[in-house]
Short mmCIF file of C-alpha atoms in Angstrom, two decimals:
data_model
loop_
_atom_site.label_atom_id
_atom_site.label_comp_id
_atom_site.label_asym_id
_atom_site.label_seq_id
_atom_site.Cartn_x
_atom_site.Cartn_y
_atom_site.Cartn_z
CA MET A 1 -70.62 26.92 16.16
CA ASP A 2 -73.61 25.91 14.01
CA SER A 3 -76.36 23.93 15.73
CA PHE A 4 -79.13 21.85 14.18
CA LYS A 5 -82.37 20.20 15.22
CA LEU A 6 -83.69 16.78 14.13
CA THR A 7 -87.48 16.96 13.98
CA ASN A 8 -90.43 14.77 12.95
CA ILE A 9 -88.94 11.68 14.61
CA SER A 10 -91.47 8.93 15.32
CA SER A 11 -89.16 7.58 18.01
CA ALA A 12 -85.47 7.66 18.93
CA LEU A 13 -83.56 4.61 20.13
CA THR A 14 -81.07 6.18 22.56
CA LEU A 15 -79.28 3.29 24.39
CA ARG A 16 -78.53 5.84 27.13
CA THR A 17 -78.78 3.30 29.95
CA ALA A 18 -76.83 0.76 27.90
CA HIS A 19 -74.10 3.37 27.61
CA LYS A 20 -74.07 3.88 31.37
CA LYS A 21 -73.71 0.10 31.82
CA GLY A 22 -70.75 -0.07 29.47
CA GLY A 23 -72.71 -2.18 26.99
CA ARG A 24 -72.84 -5.16 29.37
CA ARG A 25 -75.65 -7.20 30.97
CA LEU A 26 -78.39 -5.47 29.02
CA SER A 27 -82.15 -5.94 29.25
CA HIS A 28 -84.94 -4.78 26.96
CA GLU A 29 -85.42 -1.62 29.04
CA ASP A 30 -81.90 -0.49 28.14
CA LEU A 31 -83.15 0.41 24.65
CA ASP A 32 -84.42 3.63 26.30
CA ILE A 33 -86.68 4.74 23.44
CA ILE A 34 -88.11 8.27 23.31
CA PRO A 35 -91.33 8.63 21.28
CA ASN A 36 -92.10 11.78 19.25
CA ALA A 37 -88.53 12.95 19.83
CA GLU A 38 -86.36 15.89 18.84
CA ILE A 39 -82.57 16.06 19.01
CA VAL A 40 -80.37 19.16 19.08
CA TYR A 41 -76.67 18.96 18.21
CA ASP A 42 -73.73 20.86 16.82
CA ARG A 43 -70.84 19.55 14.73
CA GLU A 44 -69.15 17.94 17.72
CA LYS A 45 -71.76 16.77 20.20
CA ILE A 46 -75.40 16.23 21.09
CA LEU A 47 -76.76 19.20 23.04
CA TRP A 48 -80.29 18.09 23.95
CA LEU A 49 -82.79 15.29 23.34
CA GLY A 50 -86.29 14.60 24.52
CA LYS A 51 -89.94 14.67 23.51
CA LYS A 52 -90.93 17.37 21.03
CA GLU A 53 -93.21 19.14 23.48
CA GLU A 54 -90.34 19.46 25.98
CA LEU A 55 -87.96 21.28 23.59
CA PRO A 56 -86.47 24.35 25.36
CA PRO A 57 -87.67 27.57 23.66
CA ALA A 58 -84.09 28.65 22.97
CA TYR A 59 -83.72 25.77 20.48
CA GLY A 60 -86.94 26.55 18.63
CA PRO A 61 -85.41 28.83 15.93
CA LEU A 62 -82.61 26.39 15.01
CA PRO A 63 -82.44 25.00 11.44
CA SER A 64 -84.64 21.88 11.34
CA ILE A 65 -83.88 18.60 9.58
CA ASP A 66 -86.97 16.56 8.76
CA CYS A 67 -86.66 12.87 9.69
CA GLN A 68 -89.86 12.06 7.76
CA ASN A 69 -91.59 10.44 10.74
CA GLY A 70 -88.94 7.73 10.74
CA MET A 71 -86.83 6.24 13.51
CA VAL A 72 -83.45 7.56 14.59
CA THR A 73 -80.88 5.21 16.16
CA PRO A 74 -77.25 5.53 17.18
CA GLU A 75 -75.10 5.15 14.09
CA ILE A 76 -74.52 1.55 13.00
CA VAL A 77 -70.87 0.50 13.15
CA ASP A 78 -69.30 -2.33 11.18
CA CYS A 79 -66.24 -2.99 13.32
CA HIS A 80 -64.67 -5.79 11.24
CA THR A 81 -64.28 -5.80 7.44
CA HIS A 82 -61.66 -6.80 4.87
CA LEU A 83 -63.23 -4.83 2.03
CA ILE A 84 -60.07 -3.86 0.12
CA PHE A 85 -59.53 -6.86 -2.14
CA GLY A 86 -59.34 -7.89 -5.76
CA GLY A 87 -61.10 -10.87 -7.30
CA TYR A 88 -63.72 -13.21 -5.88
CA ARG A 89 -63.61 -16.78 -4.59
CA SER A 90 -67.01 -18.17 -5.48
CA GLU A 91 -65.54 -21.52 -6.51
CA GLU A 92 -64.26 -21.99 -2.96
CA HIS A 93 -67.79 -21.62 -1.65
CA SER A 94 -68.86 -24.42 -3.98
CA MET A 95 -65.92 -26.53 -2.74
CA ARG A 96 -67.15 -26.06 0.82
CA LEU A 97 -70.62 -27.16 -0.18
CA GLY A 98 -68.86 -30.30 -1.42
CA GLY A 99 -67.22 -30.89 1.95
CA ALA A 100 -63.86 -29.06 1.76
CA ASP A 101 -62.86 -26.96 4.80
CA TYR A 102 -60.97 -23.66 5.12
CA GLU A 103 -57.59 -25.27 5.77
CA GLU A 104 -57.96 -27.79 2.93
CA ILE A 105 -58.83 -25.02 0.46
CA ALA A 106 -55.82 -22.98 1.59
CA LYS A 107 -53.50 -25.96 1.02
CA LYS A 108 -54.78 -26.20 -2.58
CA GLY A 109 -53.79 -22.61 -3.34
CA GLY A 110 -57.04 -20.96 -2.35
CA GLY A 111 -57.84 -18.82 0.66
CA ILE A 112 -56.03 -15.63 1.59
CA LEU A 113 -53.11 -16.26 -0.77
CA ALA A 114 -55.49 -16.45 -3.77
CA THR A 115 -56.85 -13.02 -2.88
CA MET A 116 -53.30 -11.75 -2.39
CA LYS A 117 -52.59 -12.61 -6.03
CA ALA A 118 -55.79 -10.97 -7.34
CA THR A 119 -55.28 -7.88 -5.19
CA GLY A 120 -51.67 -7.55 -6.32
CA GLU A 121 -52.86 -7.24 -9.93
CA LEU A 122 -54.85 -4.07 -9.18
CA SER A 123 -53.47 -0.56 -8.98
CA SER A 124 -53.95 1.80 -6.05
CA ASP A 125 -56.58 3.74 -8.00
CA GLU A 126 -58.48 0.56 -8.88
CA LEU A 127 -58.50 -0.57 -5.25
CA PHE A 128 -59.64 2.89 -4.16
CA ALA A 129 -62.53 2.83 -6.67
CA LEU A 130 -63.62 -0.61 -5.45
CA GLY A 131 -63.35 0.58 -1.85
CA MET A 132 -65.51 3.63 -2.55
CA LYS A 133 -68.27 1.51 -4.11
CA ARG A 134 -68.20 -0.94 -1.21
CA CYS A 135 -68.22 1.76 1.48
CA GLU A 136 -71.11 3.56 -0.21
CA ARG A 137 -73.06 0.30 -0.36
CA LEU A 138 -72.48 -0.34 3.35
CA HIS A 139 -73.54 3.24 4.06
CA SER A 140 -76.82 2.65 2.22
CA TYR A 141 -77.72 0.10 4.95
CA GLY A 142 -77.35 2.76 7.64
CA VAL A 143 -73.71 1.99 8.48
CA GLY A 144 -71.74 5.16 9.22
CA THR A 145 -68.53 3.87 10.79
CA ILE A 146 -66.56 1.19 8.93
CA GLU A 147 -63.39 -0.57 10.03
CA ILE A 148 -61.19 -1.66 7.10
CA LYS A 149 -58.16 -3.95 7.35
CA SER A 150 -55.20 -4.31 5.07
CA GLY A 151 -53.93 -7.85 4.71
CA TYR A 152 -54.34 -8.92 1.08
CA GLY A 153 -51.04 -7.41 -0.02
CA LEU A 154 -48.70 -9.54 2.11
CA SER A 155 -45.61 -7.77 0.85
CA ARG A 156 -43.91 -4.64 2.07
CA ASP A 157 -44.92 -2.50 -0.90
CA LYS A 158 -48.50 -3.77 -1.35
CA GLU A 159 -49.38 -3.59 2.36
CA TYR A 160 -48.04 -0.05 2.44
CA GLU A 161 -50.14 0.76 -0.62
CA ILE A 162 -53.34 -0.76 0.78
CA SER A 163 -52.99 1.08 4.10
CA HIS A 164 -52.70 4.31 2.10
CA VAL A 165 -55.77 3.38 0.02
CA ILE A 166 -57.69 3.01 3.29
CA HIS A 167 -56.37 6.37 4.48
CA ARG A 168 -57.43 7.89 1.17
CA LEU A 169 -60.95 6.50 1.68
CA LYS A 170 -60.95 7.88 5.21
CA THR A 171 -60.14 11.35 3.95
CA ALA A 172 -62.52 11.25 0.98
CA LEU A 173 -65.55 9.97 2.91
CA ALA A 174 -65.28 12.03 6.10
CA PRO A 175 -67.26 13.15 7.97
CA GLY A 176 -70.37 11.37 6.68
CA ILE A 177 -68.65 7.98 6.70
CA GLN A 178 -66.03 7.41 9.37
CA ILE A 179 -63.25 4.95 8.45
CA HIS A 180 -61.03 3.08 10.94
CA ASN A 181 -57.70 2.04 9.36
CA THR A 182 -56.40 -1.32 10.63
CA PHE A 183 -52.95 -2.61 9.63
CA MET A 184 -53.12 -6.39 9.16
CA ALA A 185 -50.05 -7.40 7.22
CA ALA A 186 -49.98 -10.37 9.64
CA HIS A 187 -52.96 -11.97 7.87
CA ALA A 188 -51.09 -14.96 6.39
CA VAL A 189 -47.51 -15.95 5.63
CA PRO A 190 -46.77 -15.33 1.94
CA PRO A 191 -44.69 -17.69 -0.22
CA GLY A 192 -40.95 -17.29 0.14
CA PHE A 193 -40.82 -17.16 3.95
CA SER A 194 -39.79 -20.22 5.93
CA SER A 195 -41.76 -19.21 9.02
CA SER A 196 -44.27 -16.74 10.36
CA ARG A 197 -41.58 -15.27 12.61
CA LYS A 198 -39.29 -14.57 9.68
CA TYR A 199 -42.09 -12.75 7.82
CA LEU A 200 -42.93 -10.75 10.95
CA ARG A 201 -39.35 -9.69 11.57
CA GLU A 202 -38.47 -8.90 7.96
CA VAL A 203 -41.71 -7.31 6.70
CA VAL A 204 -44.45 -6.68 9.24
CA LEU A 205 -42.56 -5.09 12.12
CA PRO A 206 -40.33 -2.79 10.03
CA LEU A 207 -43.34 -1.64 8.01
CA LEU A 208 -45.39 -1.06 11.15
CA GLU A 209 -42.61 1.10 12.57
CA GLU A 210 -42.36 3.06 9.32
CA MET A 211 -46.09 3.65 9.10
CA ALA A 212 -46.40 4.60 12.75
CA LYS A 213 -44.31 7.67 11.91
CA GLU A 214 -46.89 8.67 9.27
CA GLY A 215 -49.70 8.58 11.83
CA ILE A 216 -52.35 7.05 9.55
CA LEU A 217 -53.02 3.77 11.41
CA ASP A 218 -55.83 3.39 13.94
CA SER A 219 -54.98 -0.17 15.04
CA VAL A 220 -53.00 -3.29 14.23
CA ASP A 221 -54.42 -6.82 13.86
CA ILE A 222 -53.06 -10.39 13.53
CA PHE A 223 -54.51 -13.77 12.58
CA HIS A 224 -53.69 -15.80 15.70
CA GLU A 225 -54.41 -19.31 14.50
CA ARG A 226 -52.75 -22.65 13.83
CA GLY A 227 -50.97 -22.52 10.49
CA TYR A 228 -50.87 -18.71 10.51
CA PHE A 229 -49.40 -16.86 13.53
CA ASP A 230 -48.76 -18.36 16.95
CA GLU A 231 -48.75 -16.96 20.48
CA GLU A 232 -45.12 -15.81 20.29
CA ASP A 233 -45.87 -14.00 17.02
CA VAL A 234 -48.77 -12.20 18.66
CA LYS A 235 -46.63 -11.17 21.64
CA LEU A 236 -43.94 -9.88 19.31
CA LEU A 237 -46.35 -7.78 17.25
CA PHE A 238 -48.38 -6.54 20.22
CA SER A 239 -45.25 -5.50 22.11
CA LYS A 240 -44.02 -3.50 19.15
CA ALA A 241 -47.46 -1.92 18.61
CA LYS A 242 -47.70 -1.01 22.29
CA GLU A 243 -44.24 0.56 22.13
CA LEU A 244 -45.40 2.61 19.12
CA GLY A 245 -48.68 3.61 20.78
CA ILE A 246 -50.89 1.76 18.28
CA PRO A 247 -54.00 -0.03 19.63
CA ARG A 248 -54.09 -3.82 19.21
CA ARG A 249 -56.73 -6.25 17.89
CA SER A 250 -56.63 -9.95 17.02
CA HIS A 251 -58.41 -12.74 15.15
CA ALA A 252 -58.58 -15.35 17.89
CA ASP A 253 -59.93 -18.80 18.76
CA GLU A 254 -61.62 -19.35 15.40
CA PHE A 255 -60.49 -22.88 14.52
CA GLY A 256 -59.52 -23.93 18.03
CA ASP A 257 -59.13 -22.51 21.54
CA ASN A 258 -55.52 -21.35 21.48
CA GLY A 259 -55.84 -18.92 24.37
CA GLY A 260 -56.29 -16.04 21.95
CA ALA A 261 -59.02 -14.27 23.90
CA SER A 262 -56.95 -14.36 27.10
CA LEU A 263 -53.83 -13.17 25.31
CA ALA A 264 -55.64 -10.26 23.66
CA SER A 265 -57.13 -9.25 27.01
CA SER A 266 -53.72 -9.36 28.72
CA TYR A 267 -52.39 -6.85 26.19
CA GLY A 268 -55.38 -4.52 26.57
CA ALA A 269 -56.47 -5.14 22.99
CA LEU A 270 -59.44 -3.17 21.69
CA SER A 271 -61.06 -6.42 20.58
CA ALA A 272 -60.64 -10.14 20.09
CA ASP A 273 -62.61 -11.31 17.05
CA HIS A 274 -64.25 -14.57 15.86
CA LEU A 275 -64.01 -16.52 19.17
CA LEU A 276 -65.91 -19.56 17.86
CA GLN A 277 -63.90 -21.88 20.11
CA SER A 278 -63.18 -19.70 23.14
CA GLY A 279 -63.53 -21.54 26.42
CA PRO A 280 -64.39 -20.39 29.97
CA ASP A 281 -60.90 -19.02 30.68
CA GLY A 282 -60.99 -16.77 27.63
CA MET A 283 -64.51 -15.61 28.41
CA GLU A 284 -63.58 -14.73 31.98
CA ALA A 285 -60.50 -12.85 30.80
CA LEU A 286 -62.68 -10.79 28.46
CA ALA A 287 -65.27 -10.16 31.17
CA ARG A 288 -62.56 -8.76 33.48
CA SER A 289 -61.08 -6.54 30.78
CA GLU A 290 -62.06 -3.68 28.49
CA THR A 291 -61.40 -5.87 25.43
CA VAL A 292 -64.54 -6.29 23.32
CA ALA A 293 -65.56 -9.73 22.05
CA THR A 294 -66.40 -9.18 18.39
CA LEU A 295 -68.48 -12.05 17.06
CA LEU A 296 -68.73 -12.63 13.31
CA PRO A 297 -71.82 -14.78 12.73
CA GLY A 298 -71.77 -14.28 8.96
CA THR A 299 -68.51 -16.23 8.79
CA GLY A 300 -70.05 -19.13 10.67
CA PHE A 301 -73.05 -19.08 8.33
CA PHE A 302 -70.85 -18.91 5.25
CA LEU A 303 -68.47 -21.68 6.37
CA GLY A 304 -71.12 -23.88 7.95
CA LYS A 305 -69.54 -23.69 11.40
CA LYS A 306 -71.27 -23.89 14.75
CA PRO A 307 -71.96 -20.44 16.22
CA ALA A 308 -69.97 -18.80 18.99
CA HIS A 309 -71.28 -19.30 22.52
CA ALA A 310 -72.70 -15.79 22.51
CA ARG A 311 -75.16 -16.28 25.35
CA GLU A 312 -72.37 -17.44 27.64
CA PHE A 313 -70.23 -14.42 26.74
CA LEU A 314 -73.16 -12.11 27.47
CA ASP A 315 -74.13 -13.80 30.75
CA ARG A 316 -70.54 -13.56 32.01
CA GLY A 317 -70.65 -9.79 31.47
CA VAL A 318 -68.47 -9.62 28.35
CA CYS A 319 -68.90 -6.56 26.11
CA VAL A 320 -70.08 -8.16 22.85
CA ALA A 321 -70.03 -6.59 19.38
CA ILE A 322 -71.00 -8.03 16.00
CA GLY A 323 -69.12 -7.31 12.77
CA SER A 324 -69.78 -8.41 9.21
CA ASP A 325 -66.28 -9.78 8.42
CA TYR A 326 -67.03 -8.80 4.82
CA ASN A 327 -64.34 -10.46 2.69
CA PRO A 328 -64.09 -12.47 -0.54
CA GLY A 329 -63.54 -15.90 0.97
CA SER A 330 -65.17 -16.68 4.29
CA CYS A 331 -68.04 -14.14 4.39
CA HIS A 332 -68.96 -12.48 1.14
CA PHE A 333 -71.85 -10.56 2.74
CA ASP A 334 -71.60 -6.92 3.73
CA ASN A 335 -74.75 -5.98 5.68
CA VAL A 336 -73.92 -6.11 9.39
CA LEU A 337 -77.47 -5.12 10.41
CA GLN A 338 -78.87 -8.06 8.44
CA ILE A 339 -76.25 -10.43 9.88
CA ALA A 340 -76.95 -9.33 13.46
CA SER A 341 -80.73 -9.63 12.92
CA MET A 342 -80.31 -13.20 11.63
CA ALA A 343 -77.86 -14.18 14.37
CA ALA A 344 -79.75 -12.73 17.35
CA PRO A 345 -82.25 -15.63 17.67
CA LEU A 346 -79.40 -18.15 17.31
CA TYR A 347 -77.33 -16.29 19.90
CA GLY A 348 -80.25 -15.83 22.29
CA MET A 349 -79.82 -12.06 22.22
CA ASN A 350 -82.49 -9.67 23.39
CA LEU A 351 -83.19 -6.54 21.35
CA ALA A 352 -80.97 -4.25 23.45
CA GLU A 353 -78.05 -6.68 23.12
CA LEU A 354 -78.60 -6.86 19.36
CA TRP A 355 -78.61 -3.07 18.91
CA ALA A 356 -75.71 -2.46 21.29
CA SER A 357 -73.63 -5.04 19.39
CA ILE A 358 -73.73 -2.98 16.17
CA THR A 359 -73.70 0.52 17.66
CA LEU A 360 -72.35 1.10 21.17
CA ASN A 361 -70.17 -2.00 21.47
CA GLY A 362 -69.13 -1.91 17.84
CA ALA A 363 -67.81 1.60 18.48
CA ARG A 364 -66.01 0.42 21.63
CA ALA A 365 -64.32 -2.33 19.60
CA LEU A 366 -62.72 0.53 17.64
CA GLY A 367 -61.87 2.59 20.70
CA LEU A 368 -64.63 5.12 19.91
CA LYS A 369 -66.11 5.75 23.34
CA ASN A 370 -67.65 9.07 22.29
CA GLN A 371 -70.37 7.46 20.17
CA GLY A 372 -72.78 4.53 20.08
CA ALA A 373 -75.65 6.08 22.03
CA ILE A 374 -77.82 9.16 21.61
CA GLU A 375 -76.86 11.05 24.73
CA ILE A 376 -75.91 14.62 25.61
CA GLY A 377 -72.18 15.12 25.11
CA LEU A 378 -71.65 12.23 22.72
CA ALA A 379 -70.83 12.65 19.03
CA PRO A 380 -73.83 13.35 16.73
CA ARG A 381 -73.67 10.12 14.73
CA PHE A 382 -77.06 8.69 13.77
CA SER A 383 -78.78 6.20 11.48
CA PHE A 384 -82.29 6.70 10.06
CA PHE A 385 -84.99 4.17 9.18
CA ARG A 386 -88.34 4.37 7.38
CA THR A 387 -90.46 2.87 10.15
CA GLN A 388 -92.30 4.02 13.26
CA ASN A 389 -91.00 1.32 15.61
CA ILE A 390 -87.76 -0.42 16.43
CA HIS A 391 -89.14 -3.94 15.93
CA ASP A 392 -89.53 -3.57 12.16
CA ILE A 393 -85.83 -3.01 11.51
CA SER A 394 -84.63 -6.43 12.62
CA TYR A 395 -87.89 -8.16 11.60
CA PHE A 396 -87.93 -7.40 7.87
CA TRP A 397 -85.02 -9.61 6.79
CA GLY A 398 -83.74 -8.73 3.36
CA ARG A 399 -85.46 -5.35 3.25
CA ASN A 400 -83.43 -2.14 3.60
CA LEU A 401 -85.35 0.44 5.62
CA ALA A 402 -82.43 2.85 6.00
CA PHE A 403 -82.42 6.30 4.44
CA GLU A 404 -80.22 9.39 4.58
CA VAL A 405 -80.88 12.95 5.64
CA GLY A 406 -78.64 16.00 5.22
CA LEU A 407 -77.33 16.36 8.77
CA GLY A 408 -75.00 19.29 8.37
CA ALA A 409 -72.64 17.50 10.81
CA GLY A 410 -71.29 14.11 11.76
CA GLY A 411 -72.81 10.88 10.41
#
């Protein structure tokens, strides 16, 4: 098997100790930075890392990849996006600036159902082309793993189509960009259904069962919120997904504390996302479980909502990730590194917590426990930045320091 060597690295952010701690209760020392580093890897795993002068002689002749005296970090993961959509909703943003809220806009024909209409007018090829452009733009920021949800089709045929568009992106972009395909037909209740339960039973569950046989789904998600899907809906979907062997995720506790974090934890969900209103019971349930709390600060910024109680999650020992929630309505911003850098002071995060949230813990939110740190045995997935120290990357807001190198393997 071919092996390669990353050379001319000013320093490598490894997060090795953060990995050993499961991404929880991190301090600055858990960054575990190696100056003047070299990294040896093959197409499946990291074989060695350390200071250049300590490189074993046997690795000396390997093909070298010049990192241009930049920094190497674990690959950035965006673990929550809705990037397959048609149309934009800029007028809704203006309505919010005038005082309208999410629920009010939805009642006036905006929100998810407006995007459903615009998405339905685009062909599979048009959605694929848009998805390619958006994934490539995210990748330009240093993001190498991208979760993508369906959910703007809201009919049997269109949800099926969108899930296959995501699978097509996954195939086309691998291995440089790794796509996680999330089925979220339970995003809203489309017109023509008298209840969320009726839509679930007649469309979502049969389609999930059909697609499970095709083996293209990586997880299933549901919008657990007042006016969308309730606790019984979540139990129904999660039970079916568990029966089919498909990992679960949920949008929870965004508008109010409806016990979503606790419910997701009880079903062993990969993640519970949003969590703006989660209370102590939900936090404790997450802390006792393997379910990752995925916070989406960009959505709070965009909607003008108070931030999640991130510091309390972290202090209770919850595994916390940050995602962009890139979508056309509630967060039309796609740079998760920028979002995390802006949110960290508001959240009271230290630098190790910030970086773990978009690498190690972001990967865990997708069930990817073989990446997120630069450590022997883990997958060779890296991001590269034109700077000599870690502080610059989250300090220069609005400036993209990421660059690409030809790895010959992985991300």
